[in-house]
């Protein structure tokens, strides 16, 4: 029996007619745990991490997994055990890191709207760095740190104003965007940080966007950030670490992002040429570590032929797979039992939620029958972590596969779980 590996998904393959993730047959998992069901490959996640680690051999780099991509405790444990720190964006994410045994000293805290309570929580935990996004935030962090008698290590997120050539909703490093401090204001902001009590300038950071599939925007960002480092250090403020953010894309639909090791070879060539190659670096990859490690299994509930469109109605919906509704994003959809039979039909694959925006894939050629399972691909990032209870749908279960072992790492939510914190009127 020959394996037919899905392009861009090294641990997902058809063996004969059945789709496998590592050593597990996906139809068996769907039957055992029900659908919708997220299934992740441990080997895929560790392979993706290894590509970064190869790119960093002999360099001083801390990888901080951007956990908003997939914040399930088992996934965090896996990365913590592999030596990763975490890029967090809320106090809730910090609580998850601690629950998963992550090292708070390797945590960096990003985000434009940190509350005082979150700052206190992070100072108490002893996180590695606050990535500050505005002058107003700097003032508040200084006040909170002074009140608690602690010193907050800070990095300022600079907006390098480069176009990452990605979807506008996931591009973050352009002018006119809510993230970061404008290039022109950077030096003044560092001078303010150096003068304020309770703060210690630790580094500089940027993050230009997400699902980036070209090298050029990164090279531009590196240049612009190094220009700033030079300017800030010339003003007498040492920068201990340089953080280039995350954003490397994955193959959703024939996309061809650079491999992490190849990308970093190019970035280090530039860093070396400019004399910065031996600095302490940080990076914050999210999607590229987990995106193509996961699938979401779903059952075909009904086939509904129409005059203009045929609909394939499945039991996963926009609350489980929010990216198509949010960004018109593409996810591959393949049968769990293949290869496709002779008579394929073109369907819009949609969920049961009462919204026209509840679609998972449009105009897909599929040979399916009611009751069959489909695998929605590239569901490891920004799916489970973005899931909601809309339409009072419980969140789906999650399974982590390691070779021929499969472990349930999140139970399916029941209806009672979705209203557990609510109160009836007297
Ligand atoms: C979302 C985010 C990341 C991770 O982005 P990916 O595209 O998932 O790699 C990294 N840093 C910051 C500040 C982010 O907001």
GROMACS .gro file of C-alpha atoms and ligand atoms in nm:
model
  441
    1UNK     CA    1   0.000   0.000   0.000
    2UNK     CA    2   0.154   0.332  -0.101
    3UNK     CA    3   0.115   0.650   0.098
    4UNK     CA    4  -0.010   0.954  -0.083
    5UNK     CA    5   0.095   1.250   0.130
    6UNK     CA    6  -0.114   1.567   0.108
    7UNK     CA    7   0.102   1.852  -0.026
    8UNK     CA    8   0.209   2.083   0.258
    9UNK     CA    9   0.087   1.832   0.521
   10UNK     CA   10   0.380   1.593   0.571
   11UNK     CA   11   0.210   1.377   0.834
   12UNK     CA   12  -0.131   1.350   0.666
   13UNK     CA   13  -0.161   1.089   0.393
   14UNK     CA   14  -0.398   0.850   0.219
   15UNK     CA   15  -0.310   0.486   0.270
   16UNK     CA   16  -0.522   0.304   0.023
   17UNK     CA   17  -0.863   0.468   0.056
   18UNK     CA   18  -0.823   0.595   0.410
   19UNK     CA   19  -0.684   0.927   0.529
   20UNK     CA   20  -0.435   0.898   0.816
   21UNK     CA   21  -0.268   1.147   1.044
   22UNK     CA   22   0.060   0.986   1.155
   23UNK     CA   23  -0.041   0.628   1.247
   24UNK     CA   24  -0.409   0.699   1.315
   25UNK     CA   25  -0.694   0.644   1.070
   26UNK     CA   26  -0.907   0.959   1.082
   27UNK     CA   27  -1.237   0.775   1.033
   28UNK     CA   28  -1.159   0.572   1.347
   29UNK     CA   29  -1.103   0.893   1.546
   30UNK     CA   30  -1.426   1.047   1.413
   31UNK     CA   31  -1.618   0.736   1.515
   32UNK     CA   32  -1.455   0.713   1.857
   33UNK     CA   33  -1.490   1.079   1.955
   34UNK     CA   34  -1.768   1.217   1.736
   35UNK     CA   35  -1.756   1.523   1.513
   36UNK     CA   36  -1.670   1.802   1.471
   37UNK     CA   37  -1.329   1.699   1.600
   38UNK     CA   38  -0.993   1.872   1.581
   39UNK     CA   39  -0.704   1.630   1.537
   40UNK     CA   40  -0.340   1.739   1.568
   41UNK     CA   41  -0.013   1.571   1.476
   42UNK     CA   42   0.258   1.605   1.738
   43UNK     CA   43   0.530   1.519   1.484
   44UNK     CA   44   0.411   1.802   1.254
   45UNK     CA   45   0.437   2.056   1.534
   46UNK     CA   46   0.782   1.938   1.640
   47UNK     CA   47   0.903   1.924   1.278
   48UNK     CA   48   0.788   2.282   1.222
   49UNK     CA   49   0.973   2.387   1.536
   50UNK     CA   50   1.284   2.195   1.424
   51UNK     CA   51   1.294   2.396   1.099
   52UNK     CA   52   1.326   2.715   1.303
   53UNK     CA   53   1.582   2.555   1.533
   54UNK     CA   54   1.794   2.454   1.232
   55UNK     CA   55   1.780   2.812   1.107
   56UNK     CA   56   1.904   2.932   1.446
   57UNK     CA   57   2.190   2.686   1.498
   58UNK     CA   58   2.484   2.868   1.659
   59UNK     CA   59   2.278   3.184   1.722
   60UNK     CA   60   2.124   3.330   2.037
   61UNK     CA   61   1.751   3.301   1.975
   62UNK     CA   62   1.456   3.247   2.207
   63UNK     CA   63   1.150   3.113   2.026
   64UNK     CA   64   0.830   3.240   2.189
   65UNK     CA   65   0.536   3.048   2.045
   66UNK     CA   66   0.250   3.293   1.974
   67UNK     CA   67  -0.007   3.089   2.158
   68UNK     CA   68  -0.315   3.268   2.031
   69UNK     CA   69  -0.276   3.045   1.723
   70UNK     CA   70  -0.362   2.739   1.932
   71UNK     CA   71  -0.370   2.775   2.308
   72UNK     CA   72  -0.477   2.424   2.410
   73UNK     CA   73  -0.287   2.314   2.718
   74UNK     CA   74  -0.145   1.999   2.560
   75UNK     CA   75  -0.007   2.202   2.268
   76UNK     CA   76   0.151   2.449   2.512
   77UNK     CA   77   0.304   2.160   2.710
   78UNK     CA   78   0.457   2.021   2.395
   79UNK     CA   79   0.624   2.350   2.306
   80UNK     CA   80   0.727   2.425   2.667
   81UNK     CA   81   0.899   2.085   2.688
   82UNK     CA   82   1.078   2.162   2.361
   83UNK     CA   83   1.226   2.475   2.520
   84UNK     CA   84   0.991   2.739   2.382
   85UNK     CA   85   0.876   3.049   2.558
   86UNK     CA   86   0.539   3.205   2.478
   87UNK     CA   87   0.411   3.524   2.324
   88UNK     CA   88   0.089   3.607   2.510
   89UNK     CA   89  -0.179   3.870   2.448
   90UNK     CA   90  -0.389   3.848   2.766
   91UNK     CA   91  -0.384   3.756   3.132
   92UNK     CA   92  -0.589   3.452   3.040
   93UNK     CA   93  -0.312   3.330   2.813
   94UNK     CA   94  -0.060   3.380   3.095
   95UNK     CA   95  -0.277   3.163   3.321
   96UNK     CA   96  -0.275   2.894   3.050
   97UNK     CA   97   0.105   2.906   3.020
   98UNK     CA   98   0.140   2.857   3.396
   99UNK     CA   99  -0.119   2.576   3.396
  100UNK     CA  100   0.078   2.402   3.120
  101UNK     CA  101   0.408   2.429   3.311
  102UNK     CA  102   0.560   2.699   3.087
  103UNK     CA  103   0.845   2.915   3.220
  104UNK     CA  104   0.715   3.267   3.295
  105UNK     CA  105   1.067   3.408   3.248
  106UNK     CA  106   1.034   3.310   2.880
  107UNK     CA  107   0.699   3.488   2.836
  108UNK     CA  108   0.661   3.808   2.640
  109UNK     CA  109   0.337   4.003   2.663
  110UNK     CA  110   0.212   4.168   2.341
  111UNK     CA  111  -0.109   4.356   2.268
  112UNK     CA  112  -0.237   4.714   2.241
  113UNK     CA  113  -0.479   4.702   2.533
  114UNK     CA  114  -0.319   4.552   2.843
  115UNK     CA  115  -0.519   4.630   3.157
  116UNK     CA  116  -0.364   4.728   3.490
  117UNK     CA  117  -0.481   4.397   3.636
  118UNK     CA  118  -0.306   4.207   3.356
  119UNK     CA  119   0.012   4.409   3.411
  120UNK     CA  120   0.006   4.326   3.783
  121UNK     CA  121  -0.055   3.958   3.710
  122UNK     CA  122   0.238   3.950   3.466
  123UNK     CA  123   0.471   4.134   3.707
  124UNK     CA  124   0.379   3.890   3.985
  125UNK     CA  125   0.452   3.595   3.757
  126UNK     CA  126   0.789   3.749   3.660
  127UNK     CA  127   0.747   3.747   3.283
  128UNK     CA  128   1.044   3.809   3.055
  129UNK     CA  129   0.928   4.122   2.874
  130UNK     CA  130   0.635   4.354   2.812
  131UNK     CA  131   0.605   4.442   2.444
  132UNK     CA  132   0.462   4.791   2.484
  133UNK     CA  133   0.254   4.937   2.200
  134UNK     CA  134   0.200   5.304   2.294
  135UNK     CA  135   0.335   5.589   2.506
  136UNK     CA  136   0.017   5.587   2.716
  137UNK     CA  137   0.071   5.218   2.795
  138UNK     CA  138   0.429   5.294   2.896
  139UNK     CA  139   0.310   5.551   3.153
  140UNK     CA  140   0.054   5.310   3.301
  141UNK     CA  141   0.303   5.021   3.316
  142UNK     CA  142   0.553   5.248   3.493
  143UNK     CA  143   0.288   5.345   3.750
  144UNK     CA  144   0.175   4.985   3.809
  145UNK     CA  145   0.534   4.858   3.842
  146UNK     CA  146   0.627   5.139   4.083
  147UNK     CA  147   0.319   5.070   4.300
  148UNK     CA  148   0.409   4.702   4.329
  149UNK     CA  149   0.780   4.773   4.386
  150UNK     CA  150   0.879   4.577   4.076
  151UNK     CA  151   1.073   4.660   3.762
  152UNK     CA  152   0.906   4.586   3.430
  153UNK     CA  153   1.136   4.479   3.146
  154UNK     CA  154   1.008   4.654   2.833
  155UNK     CA  155   1.045   4.637   2.460
  156UNK     CA  156   0.870   4.885   2.233
  157UNK     CA  157   0.679   4.747   1.939
  158UNK     CA  158   0.777   4.955   1.641
  159UNK     CA  159   0.572   4.983   1.330
  160UNK     CA  160   0.822   4.940   1.046
  161UNK     CA  161   0.565   5.050   0.785
  162UNK     CA  162   0.633   4.763   0.544
  163UNK     CA  163   0.364   4.593   0.339
  164UNK     CA  164   0.356   4.222   0.419
  165UNK     CA  165   0.138   4.160   0.110
  166UNK     CA  166  -0.123   3.965   0.300
  167UNK     CA  167  -0.493   4.007   0.384
  168UNK     CA  168  -0.563   4.357   0.528
  169UNK     CA  169  -0.713   4.208   0.848
  170UNK     CA  170  -0.390   4.023   0.924
  171UNK     CA  171  -0.144   4.290   0.815
  172UNK     CA  172  -0.022   4.479   1.120
  173UNK     CA  173   0.297   4.667   1.031
  174UNK     CA  174   0.160   4.941   0.806
  175UNK     CA  175   0.086   5.303   0.897
  176UNK     CA  176  -0.278   5.352   0.977
  177UNK     CA  177  -0.283   5.030   1.175
  178UNK     CA  178  -0.358   5.016   1.549
  179UNK     CA  179  -0.039   4.825   1.635
  180UNK     CA  180   0.298   4.955   1.747
  181UNK     CA  181   0.464   5.294   1.771
  182UNK     CA  182   0.528   5.495   1.454
  183UNK     CA  183   0.883   5.481   1.320
  184UNK     CA  184   0.929   5.858   1.371
  185UNK     CA  185   0.817   5.839   1.737
  186UNK     CA  186   1.037   5.546   1.830
  187UNK     CA  187   1.341   5.727   1.969
  188UNK     CA  188   1.129   5.968   2.174
  189UNK     CA  189   0.934   5.672   2.314
  190UNK     CA  190   1.256   5.493   2.417
  191UNK     CA  191   1.381   5.811   2.584
  192UNK     CA  192   1.054   5.830   2.778
  193UNK     CA  193   1.086   5.461   2.875
  194UNK     CA  194   1.445   5.510   2.996
  195UNK     CA  195   1.340   5.807   3.210
  196UNK     CA  196   1.030   5.652   3.372
  197UNK     CA  197   1.053   5.476   3.711
  198UNK     CA  198   0.976   5.106   3.735
  199UNK     CA  199   1.084   5.026   3.379
  200UNK     CA  200   1.398   4.868   3.236
  201UNK     CA  201   1.453   4.889   2.860
  202UNK     CA  202   1.522   4.534   2.743
  203UNK     CA  203   1.459   4.516   2.370
  204UNK     CA  204   1.281   4.620   2.056
  205UNK     CA  205   1.012   4.428   1.868
  206UNK     CA  206   0.804   4.431   1.555
  207UNK     CA  207   0.543   4.206   1.395
  208UNK     CA  208   0.446   4.298   1.043
  209UNK     CA  209   0.151   4.069   0.979
  210UNK     CA  210   0.042   3.712   0.934
  211UNK     CA  211   0.035   3.448   0.659
  212UNK     CA  212   0.338   3.612   0.496
  213UNK     CA  213   0.459   3.406   0.200
  214UNK     CA  214   0.750   3.619   0.078
  215UNK     CA  215   1.094   3.694   0.218
  216UNK     CA  216   1.114   4.058   0.103
  217UNK     CA  217   0.883   4.211   0.369
  218UNK     CA  218   1.093   4.048   0.643
  219UNK     CA  219   1.418   4.177   0.493
  220UNK     CA  220   1.270   4.528   0.476
  221UNK     CA  221   1.152   4.504   0.836
  222UNK     CA  222   1.497   4.387   0.952
  223UNK     CA  223   1.658   4.688   0.786
  224UNK     CA  224   1.415   4.934   0.936
  225UNK     CA  225   1.442   4.783   1.286
  226UNK     CA  226   1.824   4.782   1.273
  227UNK     CA  227   1.818   5.150   1.169
  228UNK     CA  228   1.618   5.218   1.484
  229UNK     CA  229   1.847   5.008   1.706
  230UNK     CA  230   2.140   5.212   1.578
  231UNK     CA  231   1.961   5.539   1.648
  232UNK     CA  232   1.844   5.435   1.997
  233UNK     CA  233   2.183   5.300   2.102
  234UNK     CA  234   2.356   5.612   1.969
  235UNK     CA  235   2.131   5.804   2.211
  236UNK     CA  236   2.279   5.598   2.498
  237UNK     CA  237   2.002   5.340   2.547
  238UNK     CA  238   2.129   4.981   2.503
  239UNK     CA  239   1.898   4.733   2.331
  240UNK     CA  240   1.958   4.383   2.467
  241UNK     CA  241   1.733   4.181   2.240
  242UNK     CA  242   1.574   4.222   1.899
  243UNK     CA  243   1.238   4.052   1.841
  244UNK     CA  244   1.119   4.007   1.482
  245UNK     CA  245   0.769   3.882   1.565
  246UNK     CA  246   0.596   3.600   1.382
  247UNK     CA  247   0.387   3.589   1.070
  248UNK     CA  248   0.541   3.322   0.848
  249UNK     CA  249   0.268   3.171   0.631
  250UNK     CA  250   0.166   2.813   0.557
  251UNK     CA  251   0.037   2.633   0.251
  252UNK     CA  252  -0.344   2.666   0.255
  253UNK     CA  253  -0.414   2.660  -0.118
  254UNK     CA  254  -0.092   2.611  -0.311
  255UNK     CA  255   0.080   2.893  -0.120
  256UNK     CA  256   0.458   2.864  -0.122
  257UNK     CA  257   0.598   3.038   0.187
  258UNK     CA  258   0.972   3.006   0.245
  259UNK     CA  259   1.079   2.730   0.486
  260UNK     CA  260   1.168   2.868   0.829
  261UNK     CA  261   1.533   2.762   0.803
  262UNK     CA  262   1.571   2.912   0.454
  263UNK     CA  263   1.406   3.236   0.564
  264UNK     CA  264   1.636   3.270   0.863
  265UNK     CA  265   1.947   3.195   0.657
  266UNK     CA  266   1.857   3.502   0.451
  267UNK     CA  267   1.773   3.716   0.752
  268UNK     CA  268   2.098   3.623   0.928
  269UNK     CA  269   2.295   3.706   0.613
  270UNK     CA  270   2.155   4.057   0.642
  271UNK     CA  271   2.205   4.074   1.019
  272UNK     CA  272   2.566   3.959   0.979
  273UNK     CA  273   2.631   4.205   0.696
  274UNK     CA  274   2.514   4.485   0.921
  275UNK     CA  275   2.716   4.359   1.218
  276UNK     CA  276   2.424   4.251   1.438
  277UNK     CA  277   2.440   3.872   1.388
  278UNK     CA  278   2.563   3.793   1.739
  279UNK     CA  279   2.283   3.977   1.921
  280UNK     CA  280   2.015   3.810   2.134
  281UNK     CA  281   1.706   3.757   1.917
  282UNK     CA  282   1.350   3.653   1.979
  283UNK     CA  283   1.083   3.541   1.740
  284UNK     CA  284   0.712   3.482   1.788
  285UNK     CA  285   0.586   3.227   1.535
  286UNK     CA  286   0.228   3.104   1.572
  287UNK     CA  287   0.055   2.974   1.259
  288UNK     CA  288   0.370   2.826   1.103
  289UNK     CA  289   0.422   2.597   1.406
  290UNK     CA  290   0.071   2.454   1.428
  291UNK     CA  291  -0.145   2.543   1.126
  292UNK     CA  292  -0.081   2.245   0.903
  293UNK     CA  293  -0.046   2.007   1.198
  294UNK     CA  294  -0.423   1.996   1.241
  295UNK     CA  295  -0.745   1.897   1.068
  296UNK     CA  296  -1.106   1.937   1.168
  297UNK     CA  297  -1.317   1.628   1.102
  298UNK     CA  298  -1.680   1.684   1.016
  299UNK     CA  299  -1.975   1.466   0.910
  300UNK     CA  300  -2.184   1.538   0.602
  301UNK     CA  301  -2.537   1.587   0.739
  302UNK     CA  302  -2.727   1.661   0.417
  303UNK     CA  303  -2.669   1.717   0.048
  304UNK     CA  304  -2.899   1.988  -0.082
  305UNK     CA  305  -2.900   2.036  -0.458
  306UNK     CA  306  -3.015   2.377  -0.581
  307UNK     CA  307  -3.075   2.568  -0.902
  308UNK     CA  308  -2.771   2.793  -0.864
  309UNK     CA  309  -2.568   2.609  -0.601
  310UNK     CA  310  -2.540   2.270  -0.443
  311UNK     CA  311  -2.490   2.271  -0.070
  312UNK     CA  312  -2.301   2.016   0.134
  313UNK     CA  313  -2.421   2.075   0.489
  314UNK     CA  314  -2.175   1.953   0.752
  315UNK     CA  315  -2.178   1.944   1.132
  316UNK     CA  316  -1.882   2.184   1.170
  317UNK     CA  317  -1.962   2.554   1.141
  318UNK     CA  318  -1.827   2.907   1.163
  319UNK     CA  319  -1.809   2.874   1.541
  320UNK     CA  320  -1.557   2.587   1.495
  321UNK     CA  321  -1.381   2.720   1.183
  322UNK     CA  322  -1.414   3.100   1.194
  323UNK     CA  323  -1.152   3.193   0.934
  324UNK     CA  324  -1.365   3.171   0.618
  325UNK     CA  325  -1.637   3.393   0.772
  326UNK     CA  326  -1.380   3.638   0.915
  327UNK     CA  327  -1.128   3.668   0.632
  328UNK     CA  328  -1.279   3.476   0.338
  329UNK     CA  329  -0.997   3.234   0.415
  330UNK     CA  330  -0.944   2.909   0.224
  331UNK     CA  331  -0.922   2.570   0.392
  332UNK     CA  332  -0.867   2.255   0.188
  333UNK     CA  333  -1.152   2.003   0.229
  334UNK     CA  334  -1.093   1.636   0.149
  335UNK     CA  335  -1.282   1.313   0.207
  336UNK     CA  336  -1.163   1.098   0.495
  337UNK     CA  337  -1.231   0.797   0.272
  338UNK     CA  338  -1.079   0.860  -0.071
  339UNK     CA  339  -0.971   0.862  -0.343
  340UNK     CA  340  -1.261   1.055  -0.489
  341UNK     CA  341  -1.519   0.833  -0.658
  342UNK     CA  342  -1.600   0.902  -1.023
  343UNK     CA  343  -1.893   1.141  -0.984
  344UNK     CA  344  -1.780   1.459  -0.810
  345UNK     CA  345  -2.020   1.752  -0.779
  346UNK     CA  346  -1.945   2.116  -0.704
  347UNK     CA  347  -2.067   2.216  -0.359
  348UNK     CA  348  -2.057   2.503  -0.119
  349UNK     CA  349  -1.963   2.336   0.208
  350UNK     CA  350  -2.163   2.508   0.483
  351UNK     CA  351  -2.239   2.462   0.851
  352UNK     CA  352  -2.568   2.459   1.043
  353UNK     CA  353  -2.534   2.811   1.192
  354UNK     CA  354  -2.806   3.061   1.100
  355UNK     CA  355  -2.586   3.304   0.908
  356UNK     CA  356  -2.516   3.324   0.537
  357UNK     CA  357  -2.155   3.387   0.638
  358UNK     CA  358  -2.144   3.034   0.778
  359UNK     CA  359  -1.953   2.865   0.501
  360UNK     CA  360  -1.637   2.657   0.518
  361UNK     CA  361  -1.551   2.622   0.150
  362UNK     CA  362  -1.703   2.751  -0.173
  363UNK     CA  363  -1.730   2.580  -0.512
  364UNK     CA  364  -1.554   2.262  -0.404
  365UNK     CA  365  -1.555   1.957  -0.622
  366UNK     CA  366  -1.635   1.667  -0.391
  367UNK     CA  367  -1.756   1.310  -0.435
  368UNK     CA  368  -1.945   1.273  -0.106
  369UNK     CA  369  -2.248   1.109   0.043
  370UNK     CA  370  -2.459   1.185   0.344
  371UNK     CA  371  -2.300   1.035   0.655
  372UNK     CA  372  -1.943   1.047   0.524
  373UNK     CA  373  -1.665   1.232   0.700
  374UNK     CA  374  -1.464   1.519   0.555
  375UNK     CA  375  -1.135   1.659   0.682
  376UNK     CA  376  -1.101   2.038   0.680
  377UNK     CA  377  -0.727   2.097   0.643
  378UNK     CA  378  -0.492   2.356   0.796
  379UNK     CA  379  -0.712   2.366   1.107
  380UNK     CA  380  -0.431   2.366   1.366
  381UNK     CA  381  -0.406   2.747   1.387
  382UNK     CA  382  -0.673   3.007   1.457
  383UNK     CA  383  -0.956   2.753   1.466
  384UNK     CA  384  -1.002   2.594   1.812
  385UNK     CA  385  -0.851   2.905   1.973
  386UNK     CA  386  -1.104   3.128   1.791
  387UNK     CA  387  -1.400   2.896   1.843
  388UNK     CA  388  -1.715   3.032   2.004
  389UNK     CA  389  -2.043   2.902   2.141
  390UNK     CA  390  -2.258   3.089   1.886
  391UNK     CA  391  -2.595   2.917   1.836
  392UNK     CA  392  -2.523   2.746   2.173
  393UNK     CA  393  -2.295   2.499   2.004
  394UNK     CA  394  -2.050   2.340   2.245
  395UNK     CA  395  -1.686   2.366   2.146
  396UNK     CA  396  -1.550   2.062   1.967
  397UNK     CA  397  -1.318   1.804   2.123
  398UNK     CA  398  -0.945   1.790   2.043
  399UNK     CA  399  -0.722   1.487   1.994
  400UNK     CA  400  -0.342   1.488   1.981
  401UNK     CA  401  -0.187   1.207   1.778
  402UNK     CA  402   0.165   1.081   1.846
  403UNK     CA  403   0.256   0.795   1.611
  404UNK     CA  404  -0.013   0.531   1.658
  405UNK     CA  405  -0.127   0.680   1.991
  406UNK     CA  406  -0.422   0.919   2.009
  407UNK     CA  407  -0.505   1.116   2.320
  408UNK     CA  408  -0.817   1.319   2.389
  409UNK     CA  409  -0.677   1.653   2.510
  410UNK     CA  410  -1.004   1.847   2.528
  411UNK     CA  411  -1.347   1.704   2.592
  412UNK     CA  412  -1.640   1.814   2.382
  413UNK     CA  413  -1.842   2.085   2.556
  414UNK     CA  414  -2.200   1.997   2.641
  415UNK     CA  415  -2.488   2.245   2.635
  416UNK     CA  416  -2.471   2.284   3.015
  417UNK     CA  417  -2.104   2.387   2.986
  418UNK     CA  418  -2.204   2.673   2.757
  419UNK     CA  419  -2.435   2.832   3.018
  420UNK     CA  420  -2.252   2.729   3.335
  421UNK     CA  421  -2.173   3.090   3.440
  422UNK     CA  422  -2.523   3.226   3.372
  423UNK     CA  423  -2.787   3.308   3.634
  424UNK     CA  424  -3.162   3.267   3.613
  425UNK     CA  425  -3.378   3.555   3.733
  426UNK     CA  426  -3.539   3.501   4.075
  427LIG     C1  427  -0.043   3.696   1.618
  427LIG     C2  428   0.092   3.742   1.655
  427LIG     C3  429   0.202   3.661   1.630
  427LIG     C4  430   0.194   3.530   1.557
  427LIG     O1  431   0.156   3.546   1.424
  427LIG     P1  432   0.154   3.419   1.325
  427LIG     O2  433   0.111   3.477   1.198
  427LIG     O3  434   0.054   3.324   1.381
  427LIG     O4  435   0.291   3.363   1.322
  427LIG     C5  436   0.326   3.704   1.673
  427LIG     N1  437   0.339   3.823   1.738
  427LIG     C6  438   0.235   3.903   1.763
  427LIG     C7  439   0.256   4.031   1.834
  427LIG     C8  440   0.107   3.866   1.722
  427LIG     O5  441   0.004   3.947   1.746
   0.00000   0.00000   0.00000
